[in-house]
Short mmCIF file of C-alpha atoms in Angstrom, two decimals:
data_model
loop_
_atom_site.label_atom_id
_atom_site.label_comp_id
_atom_site.label_asym_id
_atom_site.label_seq_id
_atom_site.Cartn_x
_atom_site.Cartn_y
_atom_site.Cartn_z
CA MET X 14 215.30 -182.74 36.42
CA ASP X 15 214.50 -181.50 40.80
CA SER X 16 216.38 -178.12 40.51
CA GLN X 17 216.45 -178.48 44.17
CA LEU X 18 218.78 -180.90 44.62
CA VAL X 19 220.91 -179.91 41.57
CA GLY X 20 224.63 -179.71 43.14
CA LYS X 21 223.39 -180.54 46.29
CA ARG X 22 225.79 -182.64 48.92
CA ILE X 23 223.41 -185.14 50.55
CA LEU X 24 225.14 -187.60 53.11
CA VAL X 25 222.85 -190.73 53.35
CA GLY X 26 223.73 -192.83 56.36
CA ILE X 27 222.75 -195.99 56.12
CA THR X 28 221.77 -198.31 59.40
CA GLY X 29 221.52 -202.00 59.68
CA GLY X 30 218.36 -203.11 58.78
CA ILE X 31 217.00 -205.24 55.65
CA ALA X 32 215.75 -202.25 54.35
CA ALA X 33 219.03 -200.98 53.56
CA TYR X 34 218.74 -202.40 50.19
CA LYS X 35 216.03 -199.83 49.37
CA THR X 36 218.51 -196.54 49.62
CA ILE X 37 220.18 -198.03 46.87
CA GLU X 38 217.27 -196.70 44.74
CA LEU X 39 217.06 -193.45 46.85
CA ILE X 40 221.22 -192.99 45.95
CA ARG X 41 220.27 -193.65 42.35
CA LEU X 42 217.42 -190.55 42.23
CA LEU X 43 219.53 -187.96 43.72
CA ARG X 44 222.38 -188.53 41.84
CA LYS X 45 219.90 -188.70 38.77
CA ASN X 46 218.91 -185.60 39.58
CA LYS X 47 222.39 -184.27 40.12
CA ALA X 48 222.82 -184.56 43.69
CA GLU X 49 226.75 -185.25 45.11
CA VAL X 50 226.11 -188.07 46.69
CA ARG X 51 228.91 -189.47 50.04
CA VAL X 52 227.49 -192.48 51.57
CA VAL X 53 228.12 -193.52 55.85
CA LEU X 54 227.48 -196.97 56.42
CA THR X 55 227.15 -198.61 60.17
CA PRO X 56 229.08 -202.16 61.29
CA ALA X 57 225.49 -203.32 61.13
CA ALA X 58 224.50 -202.24 58.02
CA THR X 59 227.62 -203.52 55.40
CA GLU X 60 226.08 -207.27 56.61
CA PHE X 61 222.85 -206.19 54.56
CA VAL X 62 224.17 -203.88 51.83
CA THR X 63 228.27 -204.14 50.38
CA PRO X 64 230.51 -201.40 49.58
CA LEU X 65 231.41 -201.59 46.82
CA THR X 66 228.05 -201.32 45.98
CA LEU X 67 227.21 -197.92 47.44
CA GLN X 68 230.78 -196.35 46.55
CA ALA X 69 229.75 -197.61 42.25
CA ILE X 70 226.42 -195.82 42.91
CA SER X 71 227.33 -192.67 44.72
CA GLY X 72 230.37 -192.47 42.59
CA ASN X 73 232.29 -191.66 45.93
CA PRO X 74 234.22 -193.60 48.15
CA VAL X 75 232.08 -195.23 50.85
CA ALA X 76 233.27 -194.24 54.32
CA GLN X 77 233.00 -196.79 57.30
CA SER X 78 235.80 -195.93 60.04
CA LEU X 79 235.19 -193.05 62.51
CA LEU X 80 238.82 -192.62 62.70
CA ASP X 81 240.32 -192.33 58.51
CA PRO X 82 243.95 -192.59 58.30
CA GLN X 83 243.10 -191.06 54.31
CA ALA X 84 240.88 -188.22 55.57
CA GLU X 85 242.36 -184.64 56.26
CA LEU X 86 244.38 -184.64 59.64
CA ALA X 87 242.51 -188.65 60.65
CA MET X 88 239.42 -186.57 60.89
CA GLY X 89 236.93 -187.81 58.74
CA HIS X 90 233.63 -187.29 60.50
CA ILE X 91 234.74 -183.46 61.00
CA GLU X 92 235.30 -183.78 57.01
CA LEU X 93 232.04 -184.91 56.46
CA ALA X 94 229.82 -183.32 58.31
CA LYS X 95 231.23 -179.77 57.10
CA TRP X 96 230.56 -181.29 53.68
CA ALA X 97 226.71 -181.89 54.24
CA ASP X 98 224.02 -179.88 52.63
CA MET X 99 221.83 -182.42 54.59
CA ILE X 100 222.38 -185.73 56.45
CA VAL X 101 219.74 -188.75 55.49
CA VAL X 102 219.66 -191.28 57.33
CA ALA X 103 217.43 -194.58 55.74
CA PRO X 104 216.44 -196.49 57.35
CA ALA X 105 216.84 -195.30 60.94
CA SER X 106 217.04 -198.31 63.11
CA ALA X 107 215.49 -197.89 67.00
CA ASP X 108 219.19 -198.77 68.52
CA PHE X 109 220.32 -195.71 66.41
CA ILE X 110 217.44 -193.17 66.49
CA ALA X 111 217.41 -194.18 70.63
CA ARG X 112 221.91 -193.26 69.79
CA LEU X 113 221.49 -190.54 68.28
CA THR X 114 218.68 -188.83 70.89
CA VAL X 115 221.43 -189.12 73.80
CA GLY X 116 224.07 -187.67 71.95
CA MET X 117 225.93 -190.34 71.67
CA ALA X 118 229.50 -190.77 69.44
CA ASP X 119 230.13 -194.38 69.18
CA ASP X 120 230.56 -194.80 65.17
CA LEU X 121 231.02 -192.60 62.27
CA LEU X 122 227.43 -191.55 61.48
CA SER X 123 226.45 -191.35 64.89
CA THR X 124 229.81 -188.51 65.35
CA VAL X 125 228.63 -186.60 61.98
CA CYS X 126 225.55 -186.12 62.96
CA LEU X 127 226.83 -184.91 66.16
CA ALA X 128 229.05 -182.82 64.58
CA SER X 129 227.22 -181.02 61.35
CA SER X 130 225.11 -178.46 61.80
CA ALA X 131 223.06 -179.32 58.54
CA PRO X 132 219.27 -179.95 58.57
CA ILE X 133 218.95 -184.41 59.57
CA LEU X 134 216.12 -186.40 57.91
CA LEU X 135 215.40 -190.11 59.45
CA ALA X 136 213.48 -192.82 57.46
CA PRO X 137 212.94 -195.26 59.96
CA ALA X 138 213.10 -199.18 59.69
CA MET X 139 212.23 -201.51 62.25
CA ASN X 140 209.56 -203.69 63.48
CA GLN X 141 205.83 -202.40 63.98
CA GLN X 142 206.31 -203.56 68.41
CA MET X 143 209.68 -201.82 68.68
CA PHE X 144 208.58 -198.33 66.52
CA SER X 145 204.77 -198.74 69.09
CA GLN X 146 207.45 -199.40 71.98
CA THR X 147 206.58 -195.75 74.44
CA ILE X 148 210.78 -194.92 74.76
CA THR X 149 210.68 -195.16 71.02
CA GLN X 150 208.12 -192.75 70.69
CA GLN X 151 209.56 -190.69 73.68
CA ASN X 152 213.24 -191.20 71.32
CA ILE X 153 211.27 -189.55 68.39
CA ARG X 154 209.42 -186.86 70.14
CA ALA X 155 212.92 -185.43 71.29
CA LEU X 156 214.69 -185.52 68.00
CA GLN X 157 211.71 -183.54 66.51
CA GLN X 158 212.07 -180.87 69.15
CA ARG X 159 215.63 -180.49 68.08
CA GLN X 160 214.68 -179.64 64.61
CA VAL X 161 215.36 -183.24 63.26
CA GLN X 162 212.99 -184.28 60.63
CA PHE X 163 211.28 -187.30 59.83
CA VAL X 164 209.75 -189.68 56.60
CA GLY X 165 207.65 -192.20 57.45
CA PRO X 166 207.38 -195.33 58.20
CA ASN X 167 204.63 -196.57 56.51
CA VAL X 168 202.54 -199.14 57.02
CA GLY X 169 202.26 -202.76 55.86
CA GLU X 170 203.94 -206.50 55.86
CA GLN X 171 207.35 -206.44 56.91
CA ALA X 172 209.66 -208.96 56.59
CA CYS X 173 209.24 -210.46 59.78
CA GLY X 174 205.69 -211.42 58.82
CA ASP X 175 203.95 -209.05 61.25
CA VAL X 176 201.65 -205.74 60.07
CA GLY X 177 202.06 -202.45 61.46
CA ALA X 178 203.79 -199.44 61.77
CA GLY X 179 207.62 -199.24 60.55
CA ARG X 180 208.60 -200.12 56.62
CA MET X 181 210.58 -198.03 55.69
CA SER X 182 209.76 -195.33 53.32
CA GLU X 183 209.74 -195.75 49.52
CA PRO X 184 212.77 -194.39 48.04
CA ALA X 185 210.46 -192.05 45.63
CA GLU X 186 208.77 -190.72 48.80
CA ILE X 187 211.85 -190.13 51.03
CA HIS X 188 213.61 -188.29 47.82
CA GLN X 189 210.61 -185.76 47.47
CA LYS X 190 210.92 -185.09 51.02
CA ILE X 191 214.56 -184.09 50.69
CA SER X 192 213.65 -182.20 48.08
CA GLU X 193 210.69 -180.10 50.14
CA LEU X 194 213.35 -179.79 52.95
CA LEU X 195 216.08 -177.89 51.16
CA SER X 196 213.21 -175.92 48.71
CA GLU X 197 211.37 -174.63 52.11
CA ALA X 198 212.86 -171.24 53.48
CA GLN X 199 213.24 -172.29 57.16
CA ASP X 200 212.90 -168.42 58.08
CA LEU X 201 211.21 -168.15 61.33
CA LEU X 202 214.08 -170.09 62.83
CA GLY X 203 213.92 -168.61 66.50
CA VAL X 204 210.65 -167.55 66.23
CA LYS X 205 208.40 -169.50 69.65
CA VAL X 206 204.36 -170.08 68.78
CA ALA X 207 202.02 -171.97 71.09
CA ILE X 208 199.22 -172.96 69.61
CA THR X 209 196.01 -174.32 71.36
CA ALA X 210 193.79 -176.34 69.96
CA GLY X 211 190.50 -179.06 69.95
CA PRO X 212 187.95 -178.92 72.11
CA THR X 213 187.75 -179.30 76.16
CA ARG X 214 186.13 -181.51 78.46
CA GLU X 215 184.18 -180.06 81.46
CA ALA X 216 183.54 -183.18 83.45
CA ILE X 217 180.17 -183.84 85.07
CA ASP X 218 181.04 -187.02 86.39
CA PRO X 219 183.34 -189.98 86.11
CA VAL X 220 181.76 -190.96 82.79
CA ARG X 221 180.05 -187.67 81.59
CA TYR X 222 181.20 -184.73 80.28
CA ILE X 223 180.56 -181.59 77.76
CA SER X 224 182.31 -180.37 75.49
CA ASN X 225 181.70 -179.65 71.93
CA HIS X 226 182.47 -180.74 67.54
CA SER X 227 185.46 -179.02 67.29
CA SER X 228 188.34 -181.79 65.92
CA GLY X 229 190.97 -179.78 66.77
CA LYS X 230 192.51 -180.36 62.54
CA MET X 231 192.67 -176.52 62.05
CA GLY X 232 194.85 -175.66 65.22
CA PHE X 233 197.33 -178.79 64.13
CA ALA X 234 197.66 -176.87 60.43
CA ILE X 235 199.13 -174.25 61.92
CA ALA X 236 201.06 -175.72 64.44
CA GLU X 237 202.96 -178.18 61.37
CA ALA X 238 202.40 -174.96 58.90
CA PHE X 239 204.79 -172.66 61.54
CA ALA X 240 207.32 -175.85 62.53
CA GLU X 241 208.02 -175.91 58.45
CA ARG X 242 208.70 -172.57 57.99
CA GLY X 243 211.56 -172.92 61.23
CA ALA X 244 209.36 -172.24 63.95
CA THR X 245 209.67 -173.68 67.51
CA VAL X 246 206.42 -174.33 68.09
CA THR X 247 204.62 -175.73 71.30
CA LEU X 248 200.79 -177.22 70.84
CA ILE X 249 198.02 -177.24 73.60
CA SER X 250 195.85 -179.81 72.50
CA GLY X 251 192.37 -180.90 74.11
CA PRO X 252 190.90 -184.15 73.35
CA VAL X 253 191.57 -185.14 69.60
CA ASN X 254 192.33 -187.82 67.42
CA LEU X 255 194.91 -186.68 65.62
CA PRO X 256 198.59 -187.62 65.20
CA SER X 257 201.26 -184.56 66.78
CA PRO X 258 202.76 -182.93 63.63
CA LEU X 259 206.30 -183.05 62.65
CA ASN X 260 209.15 -180.98 65.19
CA VAL X 261 206.14 -179.72 67.07
CA HIS X 262 205.81 -179.96 70.69
CA ARG X 263 202.72 -181.19 72.36
CA ILE X 264 200.99 -180.68 75.66
CA ASP X 265 198.02 -182.86 76.12
CA VAL X 266 195.13 -181.18 78.20
CA ILE X 267 191.52 -181.96 79.16
CA SER X 268 189.37 -179.13 81.33
CA ALA X 269 189.79 -175.12 80.39
CA GLU X 270 191.14 -174.62 83.67
CA GLN X 271 193.95 -177.13 82.75
CA MET X 272 194.45 -175.26 79.26
CA GLN X 273 194.66 -171.81 81.11
CA GLU X 274 197.28 -172.91 83.03
CA GLN X 275 199.20 -173.95 80.18
CA ALA X 276 198.08 -171.60 77.98
CA LEU X 277 199.32 -168.48 80.10
CA MET X 278 202.43 -170.67 80.85
CA GLN X 279 203.41 -170.90 77.14
CA ALA X 280 202.32 -167.14 76.44
CA VAL X 281 204.51 -165.40 78.16
CA GLN X 282 207.63 -167.69 76.56
CA SER X 283 206.85 -167.34 72.72
CA HIS X 284 206.31 -163.91 70.04
CA ILE X 285 203.31 -165.61 68.85
CA PHE X 286 200.25 -166.79 70.62
CA VAL X 287 197.09 -168.94 68.41
CA GLY X 288 194.44 -169.65 70.20
CA CYS X 289 192.64 -171.81 68.33
CA ALA X 290 191.35 -174.25 70.60
CA ALA X 291 186.80 -174.50 70.57
CA VAL X 292 186.92 -173.52 74.70
CA ALA X 293 183.67 -174.48 76.98
CA ASP X 294 182.57 -171.83 77.92
CA TYR X 295 180.84 -173.03 81.05
CA ARG X 296 181.37 -175.56 83.42
CA VAL X 297 179.68 -177.87 85.49
CA ALA X 298 179.72 -176.37 89.99
CA ASN X 299 179.91 -179.44 92.03
CA ILE X 300 181.39 -182.64 89.78
CA ALA X 301 179.57 -185.68 91.11
CA GLU X 302 182.10 -187.61 92.54
CA GLN X 303 180.51 -191.08 91.42
CA LYS X 304 178.01 -191.29 88.08
CA ILE X 305 175.03 -189.64 88.45
CA LYS X 306 171.69 -192.30 88.40
CA LYS X 307 168.92 -191.75 86.65
CA ALA X 308 166.11 -190.70 88.10
CA GLY X 309 162.92 -188.54 86.96
CA ASP X 310 162.68 -186.91 84.11
CA GLU X 311 164.40 -183.77 84.41
CA ILE X 312 167.98 -182.90 86.21
CA GLN X 313 169.94 -179.89 87.13
CA LEU X 314 173.05 -178.90 86.55
CA THR X 315 174.30 -175.37 87.75
CA LEU X 316 177.07 -173.87 85.25
CA VAL X 317 179.50 -171.77 85.84
CA LYS X 318 181.58 -169.59 82.96
CA ASN X 319 185.01 -170.67 82.59
CA PRO X 320 188.07 -168.73 81.76
CA ASP X 321 188.39 -166.65 79.21
CA ILE X 322 191.81 -168.02 77.83
CA ILE X 323 192.58 -165.52 74.57
CA ALA X 324 191.18 -162.49 76.47
CA GLU X 325 193.71 -163.53 79.44
CA VAL X 326 196.60 -163.83 77.21
CA GLY X 327 195.61 -160.44 75.26
CA HIS X 328 194.98 -158.81 78.30
CA LEU X 329 198.91 -159.65 79.44
CA SER X 330 200.40 -156.69 80.81
CA VAL X 331 204.17 -158.44 81.03
CA ASN X 332 206.17 -160.82 78.05
CA ARG X 333 202.61 -160.53 76.08
CA PRO X 334 202.86 -162.39 72.73
CA PHE X 335 201.23 -161.10 69.45
CA THR X 336 197.82 -163.00 70.14
CA VAL X 337 195.67 -163.75 67.43
CA GLY X 338 192.23 -165.32 68.12
CA PHE X 339 189.31 -167.91 66.85
CA ALA X 340 185.44 -166.92 66.69
CA ALA X 341 183.21 -169.59 65.47
CA GLU X 342 179.33 -168.00 64.32
CA THR X 343 176.35 -168.63 62.92
CA GLU X 344 175.55 -164.77 62.98
CA ASN X 345 176.72 -160.94 61.91
CA LEU X 346 180.27 -162.89 61.75
CA GLU X 347 182.06 -159.72 61.21
CA GLN X 348 180.49 -157.93 63.76
CA TYR X 349 180.95 -160.63 66.90
CA ALA X 350 184.30 -160.51 65.35
CA LYS X 351 185.32 -157.12 65.54
CA ASP X 352 183.97 -156.80 68.73
CA LYS X 353 185.81 -159.72 70.20
CA LEU X 354 188.90 -158.13 68.41
CA GLN X 355 188.45 -155.19 70.18
CA ARG X 356 187.22 -156.15 73.72
CA LYS X 357 189.78 -158.76 74.33
CA LYS X 358 192.82 -156.96 73.35
CA LEU X 359 193.63 -159.40 70.14
CA ASP X 360 196.14 -158.74 67.60
CA MET X 361 193.76 -159.84 64.98
CA ILE X 362 191.17 -162.71 64.78
CA CYS X 363 189.85 -165.61 61.90
CA ALA X 364 186.43 -165.91 62.13
CA ASN X 365 184.15 -168.72 60.22
CA ASP X 366 181.04 -168.89 59.67
CA VAL X 367 179.78 -172.08 61.25
CA SER X 368 175.98 -171.71 60.94
CA SER X 369 175.88 -174.77 58.78
CA GLY X 370 177.38 -176.64 60.78
CA GLN X 371 179.97 -177.98 58.37
CA VAL X 372 183.63 -176.42 59.80
CA PHE X 373 183.66 -179.14 62.50
CA ASN X 374 185.10 -182.32 61.29
CA ALA X 375 185.58 -181.21 57.70
CA GLU X 376 188.91 -181.22 55.44
CA GLU X 377 188.32 -177.45 54.43
CA ASN X 378 187.94 -174.26 55.91
CA SER X 379 187.53 -170.71 55.16
CA LEU X 380 188.15 -167.58 56.85
CA ARG X 381 187.87 -163.52 57.48
CA LEU X 382 190.84 -162.18 59.58
CA PHE X 383 190.38 -158.84 61.28
CA TRP X 384 192.55 -156.62 62.26
CA SER X 385 192.34 -153.12 63.72
CA ALA X 386 193.99 -151.51 60.43
CA GLY X 387 191.44 -153.48 57.83
CA GLY X 388 191.17 -157.72 57.34
CA THR X 389 191.08 -160.11 54.13
CA THR X 390 189.36 -163.00 53.54
CA LEU X 391 190.72 -166.28 52.59
CA PRO X 392 188.97 -168.71 50.64
CA LEU X 393 187.44 -172.16 50.91
CA THR X 394 190.17 -174.70 50.39
CA ASP X 395 192.28 -178.15 52.51
CA LYS X 396 193.25 -176.68 56.43
CA ARG X 397 196.47 -177.28 55.56
CA THR X 398 196.98 -175.15 52.75
CA LEU X 399 194.88 -172.96 54.50
CA ALA X 400 196.93 -172.96 57.42
CA LYS X 401 199.80 -171.69 55.07
CA GLN X 402 198.39 -168.86 54.12
CA LEU X 403 197.22 -167.81 57.25
CA VAL X 404 200.52 -168.09 58.77
CA ASN X 405 202.15 -165.81 56.10
CA GLN X 406 199.33 -163.34 57.01
CA ILE X 407 199.92 -163.63 60.55
CA MET X 408 203.78 -163.23 59.95
CA SER X 409 203.43 -160.10 58.25
CA ASN X 410 201.23 -158.81 60.45
CA TYR X 411 203.57 -159.88 63.61
CA GLN X 412 206.13 -157.55 61.75
CA GLN X 413 204.32 -155.03 61.42
CA TYR X 414 203.14 -154.20 64.60
CA TYR X 415 206.86 -154.43 65.84
CA VAL X 416 208.13 -151.45 63.70
CA GLU X 417 205.08 -150.08 65.28
CA LYS X 418 206.01 -150.63 68.73
#
């Protein structure tokens, strides 16, 4: 039995979609683990599942009407909104996601979501083309920024015959996500974090650029780890091929100067700044307007130094955040890391040995951490686990930082 669910009050909303039949199994799993379940149907959902079936599975009457004369003061939406420890909408149609994004309250389910302070988990289910539409993706990102959680959708064959992303997650997956969310300590609510990640690209001409091997995986994992604990996270990312972590606001940039502009703007609005990006040290002094044609055996490029973003944040005199830097070294790791810690006026630095070249694009990493009063080592593990360990250490140092101030 999942102890996280015992006695928890889960309101399950069902919208119109063929995946609604799978929600019956989700409710069964919740009830098996001793959760209390109440079900809200949208009008379209009743075309796919019946109230009688859901009442039998949940053990409670099914709610459908916005104005329920049987509810206290005929205000069932307020009653349900106060009752729920968590609201789970499965399936969540494209229409429901759009209406929730703009704050509609034109049926019982959308009104309950608007009236409740409980965490909301959506399990999208729709045609793959609908899911990939720009407006749907914008709606999802907008809800994530408001701390609405998502699970799925999965990729596979759909009822219409299409293949792609849009299948509702399996009941066991949704059940697991509910358990995780209920067990996670949202201890960083109200903490604002800005993170840079990935490489930068410095143009040579319209088709060529200078860059590095950074994949952005570590920075994205750190952003995810902060967001899972309730922090408000802004991720400033160079060009990478990674999906945005849930509940993270992402700003895409290309060059070091673009990253500098966004980083300084976000830093002064944040409590914590983590400079995990591999920013190019130099850029081409004069970018060619046209593609440079091959001529001769050699070509000379004049390079000029890029801004040192983490040092600029570390030296802020007004609204300076707790500042964490990264150092990728091939030799003398401790010496160089401690020098950067002091010279760039950082509160903490995370150093990794990249002499073997195996850190870039790898799924695992290790870190040596240094700060003015000490340091520690985080041993080799997957980057997601490593990020959680790092966030623990950052928060420990951050809290001590404010005690000393």
